[in-house]
């Protein structure tokens, strides 16, 4: 059965000392994760090793990077490869976050290459998709998300797809305080699962974890996670506050 996952995306926030404090506070909250649940913490690159070290004795808690290079290695100043992340024990990589797409012009084709790098190095991509406000207003969000899936994921075979996690993040809900309603989230998640079923079969679709992201917080997490096709969340702002993040984890 698919895993339920709460992932915390710190984005470009916190010093190392603040990050350590946050992780220690989360661990001190005594989260007991059943077999089918996982927590993923995605700090900035310089802290990934430290967070891995702090969490290594906690089964069910994993560490993610927030991005990686689309190339394997070489003269790409400032880039971090999937192989480097694998070599320091990282488990997941967030790819295609809307901030990467918008501010760093990441395209679906480039993300397909990043997905390949991540999978080739034994890591799991958390692939973000989701539509901007004008697309939602035009009610064309399904076609928009279908294209993101097609252009970045559909070159994979069914075996590779088993290692992919999808995060649906409507851009109009990220950091805005506007959450998609549970119904809007469920509708899109069911649509994504149906698309995957059409391409890879029912079993692959049923095994796929699809997370919701966009102003998820303790007050709305339980309702979102209760939706049959919402398998957890990718949490930004609320992942920076230990009490909020742990409350969201407990909503699983
Ligand atoms: P938010 O961010 O929870 O602060 O809206 C979510 C995300 O960008 O992953």
PDB file of C-alpha atoms and ligand atoms in Angstrom:
ATOM      1  CA  UNK A   1       0.000   0.000   0.000  1.00  0.00           C
ATOM      2  CA  UNK A   2       1.205   3.514  -0.678  1.00  0.00           C
ATOM      3  CA  UNK A   3       2.961   5.586   1.949  1.00  0.00           C
ATOM      4  CA  UNK A   4       1.480   8.623   3.662  1.00  0.00           C
ATOM      5  CA  UNK A   5       4.129  11.327   3.773  1.00  0.00           C
ATOM      6  CA  UNK A   6       4.513  14.722   5.403  1.00  0.00           C
ATOM      7  CA  UNK A   7       7.443  16.613   3.900  1.00  0.00           C
ATOM      8  CA  UNK A   8       8.766  19.911   5.239  1.00  0.00           C
ATOM      9  CA  UNK A   9      10.331  22.283   2.705  1.00  0.00           C
ATOM     10  CA  UNK A  10      12.389  24.871   4.568  1.00  0.00           C
ATOM     11  CA  UNK A  11      13.122  26.794   1.350  1.00  0.00           C
ATOM     12  CA  UNK A  12      15.845  29.439   1.877  1.00  0.00           C
ATOM     13  CA  UNK A  13      15.268  29.878   5.599  1.00  0.00           C
ATOM     14  CA  UNK A  14      17.077  29.330   8.915  1.00  0.00           C
ATOM     15  CA  UNK A  15      20.694  29.323  10.035  1.00  0.00           C
ATOM     16  CA  UNK A  16      22.344  26.013  10.845  1.00  0.00           C
ATOM     17  CA  UNK A  17      21.773  26.570  14.581  1.00  0.00           C
ATOM     18  CA  UNK A  18      18.081  27.382  13.993  1.00  0.00           C
ATOM     19  CA  UNK A  19      17.704  24.334  11.769  1.00  0.00           C
ATOM     20  CA  UNK A  20      19.269  22.053  14.376  1.00  0.00           C
ATOM     21  CA  UNK A  21      16.965  23.448  17.035  1.00  0.00           C
ATOM     22  CA  UNK A  22      13.949  22.868  14.807  1.00  0.00           C
ATOM     23  CA  UNK A  23      14.923  19.257  14.090  1.00  0.00           C
ATOM     24  CA  UNK A  24      15.612  18.586  17.769  1.00  0.00           C
ATOM     25  CA  UNK A  25      12.239  20.058  18.727  1.00  0.00           C
ATOM     26  CA  UNK A  26      10.485  17.877  16.127  1.00  0.00           C
ATOM     27  CA  UNK A  27      12.292  14.767  17.379  1.00  0.00           C
ATOM     28  CA  UNK A  28      11.529  15.672  21.001  1.00  0.00           C
ATOM     29  CA  UNK A  29       7.808  15.743  20.156  1.00  0.00           C
ATOM     30  CA  UNK A  30       7.934  11.948  20.097  1.00  0.00           C
ATOM     31  CA  UNK A  31       6.365  11.203  16.743  1.00  0.00           C
ATOM     32  CA  UNK A  32       5.567   7.531  16.371  1.00  0.00           C
ATOM     33  CA  UNK A  33       5.323   6.665  12.734  1.00  0.00           C
ATOM     34  CA  UNK A  34       3.553   3.465  11.699  1.00  0.00           C
ATOM     35  CA  UNK A  35       5.085   1.435   8.840  1.00  0.00           C
ATOM     36  CA  UNK A  36       3.023   3.181   6.179  1.00  0.00           C
ATOM     37  CA  UNK A  37       3.966   6.737   7.198  1.00  0.00           C
ATOM     38  CA  UNK A  38       7.086   8.795   6.566  1.00  0.00           C
ATOM     39  CA  UNK A  39       8.336  12.260   7.417  1.00  0.00           C
ATOM     40  CA  UNK A  40      10.723  14.030   5.059  1.00  0.00           C
ATOM     41  CA  UNK A  41      12.721  17.112   6.019  1.00  0.00           C
ATOM     42  CA  UNK A  42      14.138  19.245   3.195  1.00  0.00           C
ATOM     43  CA  UNK A  43      16.683  21.757   4.518  1.00  0.00           C
ATOM     44  CA  UNK A  44      18.966  23.936   2.378  1.00  0.00           C
ATOM     45  CA  UNK A  45      21.983  22.100   0.867  1.00  0.00           C
ATOM     46  CA  UNK A  46      24.594  23.069   3.498  1.00  0.00           C
ATOM     47  CA  UNK A  47      22.537  21.433   6.244  1.00  0.00           C
ATOM     48  CA  UNK A  48      21.449  18.169   4.630  1.00  0.00           C
ATOM     49  CA  UNK A  49      24.244  16.122   6.174  1.00  0.00           C
ATOM     50  CA  UNK A  50      23.682  17.574   9.615  1.00  0.00           C
ATOM     51  CA  UNK A  51      19.952  16.865   9.466  1.00  0.00           C
ATOM     52  CA  UNK A  52      20.662  13.337   8.240  1.00  0.00           C
ATOM     53  CA  UNK A  53      22.977  12.819  11.195  1.00  0.00           C
ATOM     54  CA  UNK A  54      20.424  14.185  13.695  1.00  0.00           C
ATOM     55  CA  UNK A  55      17.624  11.956  12.368  1.00  0.00           C
ATOM     56  CA  UNK A  56      19.560   8.763  11.587  1.00  0.00           C
ATOM     57  CA  UNK A  57      18.206   6.795  14.544  1.00  0.00           C
ATOM     58  CA  UNK A  58      14.592   7.665  13.758  1.00  0.00           C
ATOM     59  CA  UNK A  59      13.067   5.156  11.365  1.00  0.00           C
ATOM     60  CA  UNK A  60      10.513   6.759   9.125  1.00  0.00           C
ATOM     61  CA  UNK A  61      12.250  10.163   9.094  1.00  0.00           C
ATOM     62  CA  UNK A  62      14.073  10.950   5.859  1.00  0.00           C
ATOM     63  CA  UNK A  63      16.044  13.876   4.456  1.00  0.00           C
ATOM     64  CA  UNK A  64      15.507  15.582   1.110  1.00  0.00           C
ATOM     65  CA  UNK A  65      17.332  18.186  -0.915  1.00  0.00           C
ATOM     66  CA  UNK A  66      15.241  20.961  -2.474  1.00  0.00           C
ATOM     67  CA  UNK A  67      16.773  20.642  -5.941  1.00  0.00           C
ATOM     68  CA  UNK A  68      19.642  19.055  -7.851  1.00  0.00           C
ATOM     69  CA  UNK A  69      21.462  19.445 -11.151  1.00  0.00           C
ATOM     70  CA  UNK A  70      20.148  18.073 -14.428  1.00  0.00           C
ATOM     71  CA  UNK A  71      23.668  17.013 -15.435  1.00  0.00           C
ATOM     72  CA  UNK A  72      25.738  14.195 -14.026  1.00  0.00           C
ATOM     73  CA  UNK A  73      28.962  16.052 -13.138  1.00  0.00           C
ATOM     74  CA  UNK A  74      31.493  18.493 -14.517  1.00  0.00           C
ATOM     75  CA  UNK A  75      31.920  22.214 -15.123  1.00  0.00           C
ATOM     76  CA  UNK A  76      28.606  23.502 -13.743  1.00  0.00           C
ATOM     77  CA  UNK A  77      29.665  26.062 -11.141  1.00  0.00           C
ATOM     78  CA  UNK A  78      27.259  26.315  -8.249  1.00  0.00           C
ATOM     79  CA  UNK A  79      25.343  23.145  -9.052  1.00  0.00           C
ATOM     80  CA  UNK A  80      24.882  20.093  -6.811  1.00  0.00           C
ATOM     81  CA  UNK A  81      24.523  16.679  -8.434  1.00  0.00           C
ATOM     82  CA  UNK A  82      22.236  13.822  -7.469  1.00  0.00           C
ATOM     83  CA  UNK A  83      25.339  11.636  -7.051  1.00  0.00           C
ATOM     84  CA  UNK A  84      26.700  14.083  -4.454  1.00  0.00           C
ATOM     85  CA  UNK A  85      23.422  13.974  -2.552  1.00  0.00           C
ATOM     86  CA  UNK A  86      23.400  10.174  -2.666  1.00  0.00           C
ATOM     87  CA  UNK A  87      26.983  10.133  -1.388  1.00  0.00           C
ATOM     88  CA  UNK A  88      25.975  12.025   1.768  1.00  0.00           C
ATOM     89  CA  UNK A  89      23.034   9.728   2.475  1.00  0.00           C
ATOM     90  CA  UNK A  90      20.117  11.846   1.258  1.00  0.00           C
ATOM     91  CA  UNK A  91      16.890   9.971   0.520  1.00  0.00           C
ATOM     92  CA  UNK A  92      14.627  12.280  -1.528  1.00  0.00           C
ATOM     93  CA  UNK A  93      14.957  15.303  -3.818  1.00  0.00           C
ATOM     94  CA  UNK A  94      12.181  17.848  -4.356  1.00  0.00           C
ATOM     95  CA  UNK A  95      12.041  18.655  -8.072  1.00  0.00           C
ATOM     96  CA  UNK A  96      10.042  21.162 -10.056  1.00  0.00           C
ATOM     97  CA  UNK A  97       8.852  23.305  -7.198  1.00  0.00           C
ATOM     98  CA  UNK A  98       6.942  26.236  -8.683  1.00  0.00           C
ATOM     99  CA  UNK A  99       9.538  28.651  -7.272  1.00  0.00           C
ATOM    100  CA  UNK A 100      12.238  26.811  -9.252  1.00  0.00           C
ATOM    101  CA  UNK A 101      10.050  26.861 -12.346  1.00  0.00           C
ATOM    102  CA  UNK A 102       9.226  30.566 -11.982  1.00  0.00           C
ATOM    103  CA  UNK A 103      12.443  32.172 -10.683  1.00  0.00           C
ATOM    104  CA  UNK A 104      14.965  29.806 -12.258  1.00  0.00           C
ATOM    105  CA  UNK A 105      13.083  29.042 -15.476  1.00  0.00           C
ATOM    106  CA  UNK A 106      13.055  25.282 -14.996  1.00  0.00           C
ATOM    107  CA  UNK A 107      11.186  23.582 -17.805  1.00  0.00           C
ATOM    108  CA  UNK A 108       9.362  20.271 -17.951  1.00  0.00           C
ATOM    109  CA  UNK A 109      12.112  18.921 -20.231  1.00  0.00           C
ATOM    110  CA  UNK A 110      14.880  19.949 -17.827  1.00  0.00           C
ATOM    111  CA  UNK A 111      12.947  18.381 -14.966  1.00  0.00           C
ATOM    112  CA  UNK A 112      12.765  15.108 -16.903  1.00  0.00           C
ATOM    113  CA  UNK A 113      16.580  15.096 -16.896  1.00  0.00           C
ATOM    114  CA  UNK A 114      16.704  15.871 -13.179  1.00  0.00           C
ATOM    115  CA  UNK A 115      14.262  13.033 -12.505  1.00  0.00           C
ATOM    116  CA  UNK A 116      16.595  10.687 -14.390  1.00  0.00           C
ATOM    117  CA  UNK A 117      19.623  11.825 -12.388  1.00  0.00           C
ATOM    118  CA  UNK A 118      17.794  11.372  -9.094  1.00  0.00           C
ATOM    119  CA  UNK A 119      16.512   7.891  -9.969  1.00  0.00           C
ATOM    120  CA  UNK A 120      19.852   6.797 -11.429  1.00  0.00           C
ATOM    121  CA  UNK A 121      21.438   7.550  -8.068  1.00  0.00           C
ATOM    122  CA  UNK A 122      18.900   5.586  -6.057  1.00  0.00           C
ATOM    123  CA  UNK A 123      17.087   8.638  -4.672  1.00  0.00           C
ATOM    124  CA  UNK A 124      13.373   9.343  -4.805  1.00  0.00           C
ATOM    125  CA  UNK A 125      12.073  12.475  -6.533  1.00  0.00           C
ATOM    126  CA  UNK A 126       9.193  14.431  -5.023  1.00  0.00           C
ATOM    127  CA  UNK A 127       7.921  15.851  -8.288  1.00  0.00           C
ATOM    128  CA  UNK A 128       5.910  19.061  -7.907  1.00  0.00           C
ATOM    129  CA  UNK A 129       3.177  20.036 -10.315  1.00  0.00           C
ATOM    130  CA  UNK A 130       0.370  22.566 -10.151  1.00  0.00           C
ATOM    131  CA  UNK A 131      -1.258  25.411 -11.970  1.00  0.00           C
ATOM    132  CA  UNK A 132      -1.072  29.207 -11.650  1.00  0.00           C
ATOM    133  CA  UNK A 133      -4.135  31.257 -10.692  1.00  0.00           C
ATOM    134  CA  UNK A 134      -5.082  32.265 -14.244  1.00  0.00           C
ATOM    135  CA  UNK A 135      -5.182  28.624 -15.309  1.00  0.00           C
ATOM    136  CA  UNK A 136      -7.420  27.743 -12.352  1.00  0.00           C
ATOM    137  CA  UNK A 137      -9.684  30.677 -13.211  1.00  0.00           C
ATOM    138  CA  UNK A 138      -9.915  29.475 -16.801  1.00  0.00           C
ATOM    139  CA  UNK A 139     -10.726  25.991 -15.431  1.00  0.00           C
ATOM    140  CA  UNK A 140      -7.981  24.397 -17.522  1.00  0.00           C
ATOM    141  CA  UNK A 141      -5.940  23.095 -14.559  1.00  0.00           C
ATOM    142  CA  UNK A 142      -6.361  19.426 -15.481  1.00  0.00           C
ATOM    143  CA  UNK A 143      -4.836  19.863 -18.938  1.00  0.00           C
ATOM    144  CA  UNK A 144      -2.044  22.003 -17.464  1.00  0.00           C
ATOM    145  CA  UNK A 145      -1.065  19.412 -14.858  1.00  0.00           C
ATOM    146  CA  UNK A 146      -1.453  16.534 -17.342  1.00  0.00           C
ATOM    147  CA  UNK A 147       1.144  18.231 -19.574  1.00  0.00           C
ATOM    148  CA  UNK A 148       3.577  18.611 -16.643  1.00  0.00           C
ATOM    149  CA  UNK A 149       3.244  14.898 -15.875  1.00  0.00           C
ATOM    150  CA  UNK A 150       3.573  13.896 -19.502  1.00  0.00           C
ATOM    151  CA  UNK A 151       6.657  15.984 -20.266  1.00  0.00           C
ATOM    152  CA  UNK A 152       8.606  15.227 -17.086  1.00  0.00           C
ATOM    153  CA  UNK A 153       7.557  11.714 -16.058  1.00  0.00           C
ATOM    154  CA  UNK A 154       6.130   9.692 -18.918  1.00  0.00           C
ATOM    155  CA  UNK A 155       9.522   8.681 -20.321  1.00  0.00           C
ATOM    156  CA  UNK A 156       9.892   6.509 -17.195  1.00  0.00           C
ATOM    157  CA  UNK A 157       8.951   2.848 -17.143  1.00  0.00           C
ATOM    158  CA  UNK A 158       6.568   1.431 -14.535  1.00  0.00           C
ATOM    159  CA  UNK A 159       9.440   0.121 -12.385  1.00  0.00           C
ATOM    160  CA  UNK A 160      11.070   3.568 -12.185  1.00  0.00           C
ATOM    161  CA  UNK A 161       7.740   5.233 -11.489  1.00  0.00           C
ATOM    162  CA  UNK A 162       7.447   3.224  -8.250  1.00  0.00           C
ATOM    163  CA  UNK A 163      10.132   5.478  -6.750  1.00  0.00           C
ATOM    164  CA  UNK A 164       8.399   8.731  -7.649  1.00  0.00           C
ATOM    165  CA  UNK A 165       6.296  10.800  -5.254  1.00  0.00           C
ATOM    166  CA  UNK A 166       4.071  13.510  -6.730  1.00  0.00           C
ATOM    167  CA  UNK A 167       3.209  16.743  -4.943  1.00  0.00           C
ATOM    168  CA  UNK A 168       0.268  18.733  -6.274  1.00  0.00           C
ATOM    169  CA  UNK A 169       0.837  22.359  -5.381  1.00  0.00           C
ATOM    170  CA  UNK A 170      -1.588  24.874  -6.863  1.00  0.00           C
ATOM    171  CA  UNK A 171       0.637  27.948  -7.213  1.00  0.00           C
ATOM    172  CA  UNK A 172      -2.139  30.277  -6.061  1.00  0.00           C
ATOM    173  CA  UNK A 173      -2.128  28.483  -2.704  1.00  0.00           C
ATOM    174  CA  UNK A 174       1.626  28.539  -1.997  1.00  0.00           C
ATOM    175  CA  UNK A 175       2.582  30.929   0.778  1.00  0.00           C
ATOM    176  CA  UNK A 176      -0.592  32.914   0.183  1.00  0.00           C
ATOM    177  CA  UNK A 177      -2.727  31.594   3.030  1.00  0.00           C
ATOM    178  CA  UNK A 178      -5.207  30.440   0.368  1.00  0.00           C
ATOM    179  CA  UNK A 179      -5.566  26.679   0.658  1.00  0.00           C
ATOM    180  CA  UNK A 180      -7.241  24.620  -2.011  1.00  0.00           C
ATOM    181  CA  UNK A 181     -10.472  23.283  -0.538  1.00  0.00           C
ATOM    182  CA  UNK A 182     -10.397  19.617   0.370  1.00  0.00           C
ATOM    183  CA  UNK A 183     -12.696  19.019  -2.604  1.00  0.00           C
ATOM    184  CA  UNK A 184     -10.398  20.892  -5.023  1.00  0.00           C
ATOM    185  CA  UNK A 185      -7.414  18.923  -3.729  1.00  0.00           C
ATOM    186  CA  UNK A 186      -9.254  15.599  -3.925  1.00  0.00           C
ATOM    187  CA  UNK A 187     -10.497  16.327  -7.464  1.00  0.00           C
ATOM    188  CA  UNK A 188      -6.990  17.064  -8.749  1.00  0.00           C
ATOM    189  CA  UNK A 189      -5.399  14.162  -6.885  1.00  0.00           C
ATOM    190  CA  UNK A 190      -8.000  11.774  -8.295  1.00  0.00           C
ATOM    191  CA  UNK A 191      -7.344  13.223 -11.757  1.00  0.00           C
ATOM    192  CA  UNK A 192      -3.571  12.713 -11.381  1.00  0.00           C
ATOM    193  CA  UNK A 193      -4.102   9.150 -10.180  1.00  0.00           C
ATOM    194  CA  UNK A 194      -6.397   8.470 -13.132  1.00  0.00           C
ATOM    195  CA  UNK A 195      -3.793   9.844 -15.544  1.00  0.00           C
ATOM    196  CA  UNK A 196      -1.133   7.579 -14.033  1.00  0.00           C
ATOM    197  CA  UNK A 197      -3.546   4.622 -14.193  1.00  0.00           C
ATOM    198  CA  UNK A 198      -4.177   5.297 -17.878  1.00  0.00           C
ATOM    199  CA  UNK A 199      -0.444   5.401 -18.623  1.00  0.00           C
ATOM    200  CA  UNK A 200       0.961   2.808 -16.179  1.00  0.00           C
ATOM    201  CA  UNK A 201      -2.003   0.739 -15.028  1.00  0.00           C
ATOM    202  CA  UNK A 202      -4.173   0.603 -11.951  1.00  0.00           C
ATOM    203  CA  UNK A 203      -1.638  -1.028  -9.650  1.00  0.00           C
ATOM    204  CA  UNK A 204       1.009   1.638 -10.316  1.00  0.00           C
ATOM    205  CA  UNK A 205      -1.564   4.368  -9.716  1.00  0.00           C
ATOM    206  CA  UNK A 206      -2.728   2.836  -6.437  1.00  0.00           C
ATOM    207  CA  UNK A 207       0.875   2.600  -5.198  1.00  0.00           C
ATOM    208  CA  UNK A 208       1.692   6.251  -5.922  1.00  0.00           C
ATOM    209  CA  UNK A 209       1.828   8.746  -3.046  1.00  0.00           C
ATOM    210  CA  UNK A 210       0.342  12.105  -4.070  1.00  0.00           C
ATOM    211  CA  UNK A 211       0.960  14.927  -1.579  1.00  0.00           C
ATOM    212  CA  UNK A 212      -0.886  18.224  -1.364  1.00  0.00           C
ATOM    213  CA  UNK A 213       1.043  21.477  -0.900  1.00  0.00           C
ATOM    214  CA  UNK A 214      -0.043  25.086  -0.507  1.00  0.00           C
ATOM    215  CA  UNK A 215      -0.780  26.766   2.831  1.00  0.00           C
ATOM    216  CA  UNK A 216      -1.304  23.443   4.583  1.00  0.00           C
ATOM    217  CA  UNK A 217      -1.368  24.007   8.337  1.00  0.00           C
ATOM    218  CA  UNK A 218      -2.495  22.310  11.543  1.00  0.00           C
ATOM    219  CA  UNK A 219      -6.019  23.713  11.160  1.00  0.00           C
ATOM    220  CA  UNK A 220      -6.657  22.252   7.697  1.00  0.00           C
ATOM    221  CA  UNK A 221      -4.296  19.251   7.479  1.00  0.00           C
ATOM    222  CA  UNK A 222      -6.686  16.676   8.921  1.00  0.00           C
ATOM    223  CA  UNK A 223      -9.442  17.585   6.456  1.00  0.00           C
ATOM    224  CA  UNK A 224      -7.046  17.509   3.491  1.00  0.00           C
ATOM    225  CA  UNK A 225      -5.435  14.223   4.567  1.00  0.00           C
ATOM    226  CA  UNK A 226      -8.847  12.617   5.023  1.00  0.00           C
ATOM    227  CA  UNK A 227      -9.428  12.844   1.253  1.00  0.00           C
ATOM    228  CA  UNK A 228      -9.039   9.385  -0.281  1.00  0.00           C
ATOM    229  CA  UNK A 229      -6.451  10.466  -2.869  1.00  0.00           C
ATOM    230  CA  UNK A 230      -4.463  12.887  -0.672  1.00  0.00           C
ATOM    231  CA  UNK A 231      -1.554  10.928   0.778  1.00  0.00           C
ATOM    232  CA  UNK A 232      -0.021  13.657   2.917  1.00  0.00           C
ATOM    233  CA  UNK A 233       1.461  17.077   2.368  1.00  0.00           C
ATOM    234  CA  UNK A 234       4.417  19.147   1.231  1.00  0.00           C
ATOM    235  CA  UNK A 235       4.599  21.858   3.844  1.00  0.00           C
ATOM    236  CA  UNK A 236       6.411  25.193   3.477  1.00  0.00           C
ATOM    237  CA  UNK A 237       5.833  27.891   6.086  1.00  0.00           C
ATOM    238  CA  UNK A 238       4.358  25.596   8.734  1.00  0.00           C
ATOM    239  CA  UNK A 239       7.379  23.269   8.535  1.00  0.00           C
ATOM    240  CA  UNK A 240       9.509  26.010  10.119  1.00  0.00           C
ATOM    241  CA  UNK A 241       7.559  25.860  13.378  1.00  0.00           C
ATOM    242  CA  UNK A 242       8.116  22.600  15.277  1.00  0.00           C
ATOM    243  CA  UNK A 243       4.706  22.623  16.975  1.00  0.00           C
ATOM    244  CA  UNK A 244       2.892  23.212  13.668  1.00  0.00           C
ATOM    245  CA  UNK A 245       4.899  20.640  11.746  1.00  0.00           C
ATOM    246  CA  UNK A 246       4.425  17.959  14.373  1.00  0.00           C
ATOM    247  CA  UNK A 247       0.696  18.732  14.583  1.00  0.00           C
ATOM    248  CA  UNK A 248       0.487  18.263  10.801  1.00  0.00           C
ATOM    249  CA  UNK A 249       2.376  14.950  11.061  1.00  0.00           C
ATOM    250  CA  UNK A 250      -0.048  13.790  13.724  1.00  0.00           C
ATOM    251  CA  UNK A 251      -2.938  14.658  11.355  1.00  0.00           C
ATOM    252  CA  UNK A 252      -1.817  11.778   9.149  1.00  0.00           C
TER     253      UNK A 252
HETATM  254  P1  LIG B   1       3.449  26.830   1.951  1.00  0.00           P
HETATM  255  O1  LIG B   1       4.479  26.271   0.863  1.00  0.00           O
HETATM  256  O2  LIG B   1       3.070  25.667   2.822  1.00  0.00           O
HETATM  257  O3  LIG B   1       4.237  27.875   2.705  1.00  0.00           O
HETATM  258  O4  LIG B   1       2.294  27.392   1.208  1.00  0.00           O
HETATM  259  C1  LIG B   1       4.274  25.011   0.290  1.00  0.00           C
HETATM  260  C2  LIG B   1       5.403  24.733  -0.676  1.00  0.00           C
HETATM  261  O5  LIG B   1       5.840  25.663  -1.365  1.00  0.00           O
HETATM  262  O6  LIG B   1       5.876  23.591  -0.763  1.00  0.00           O
END
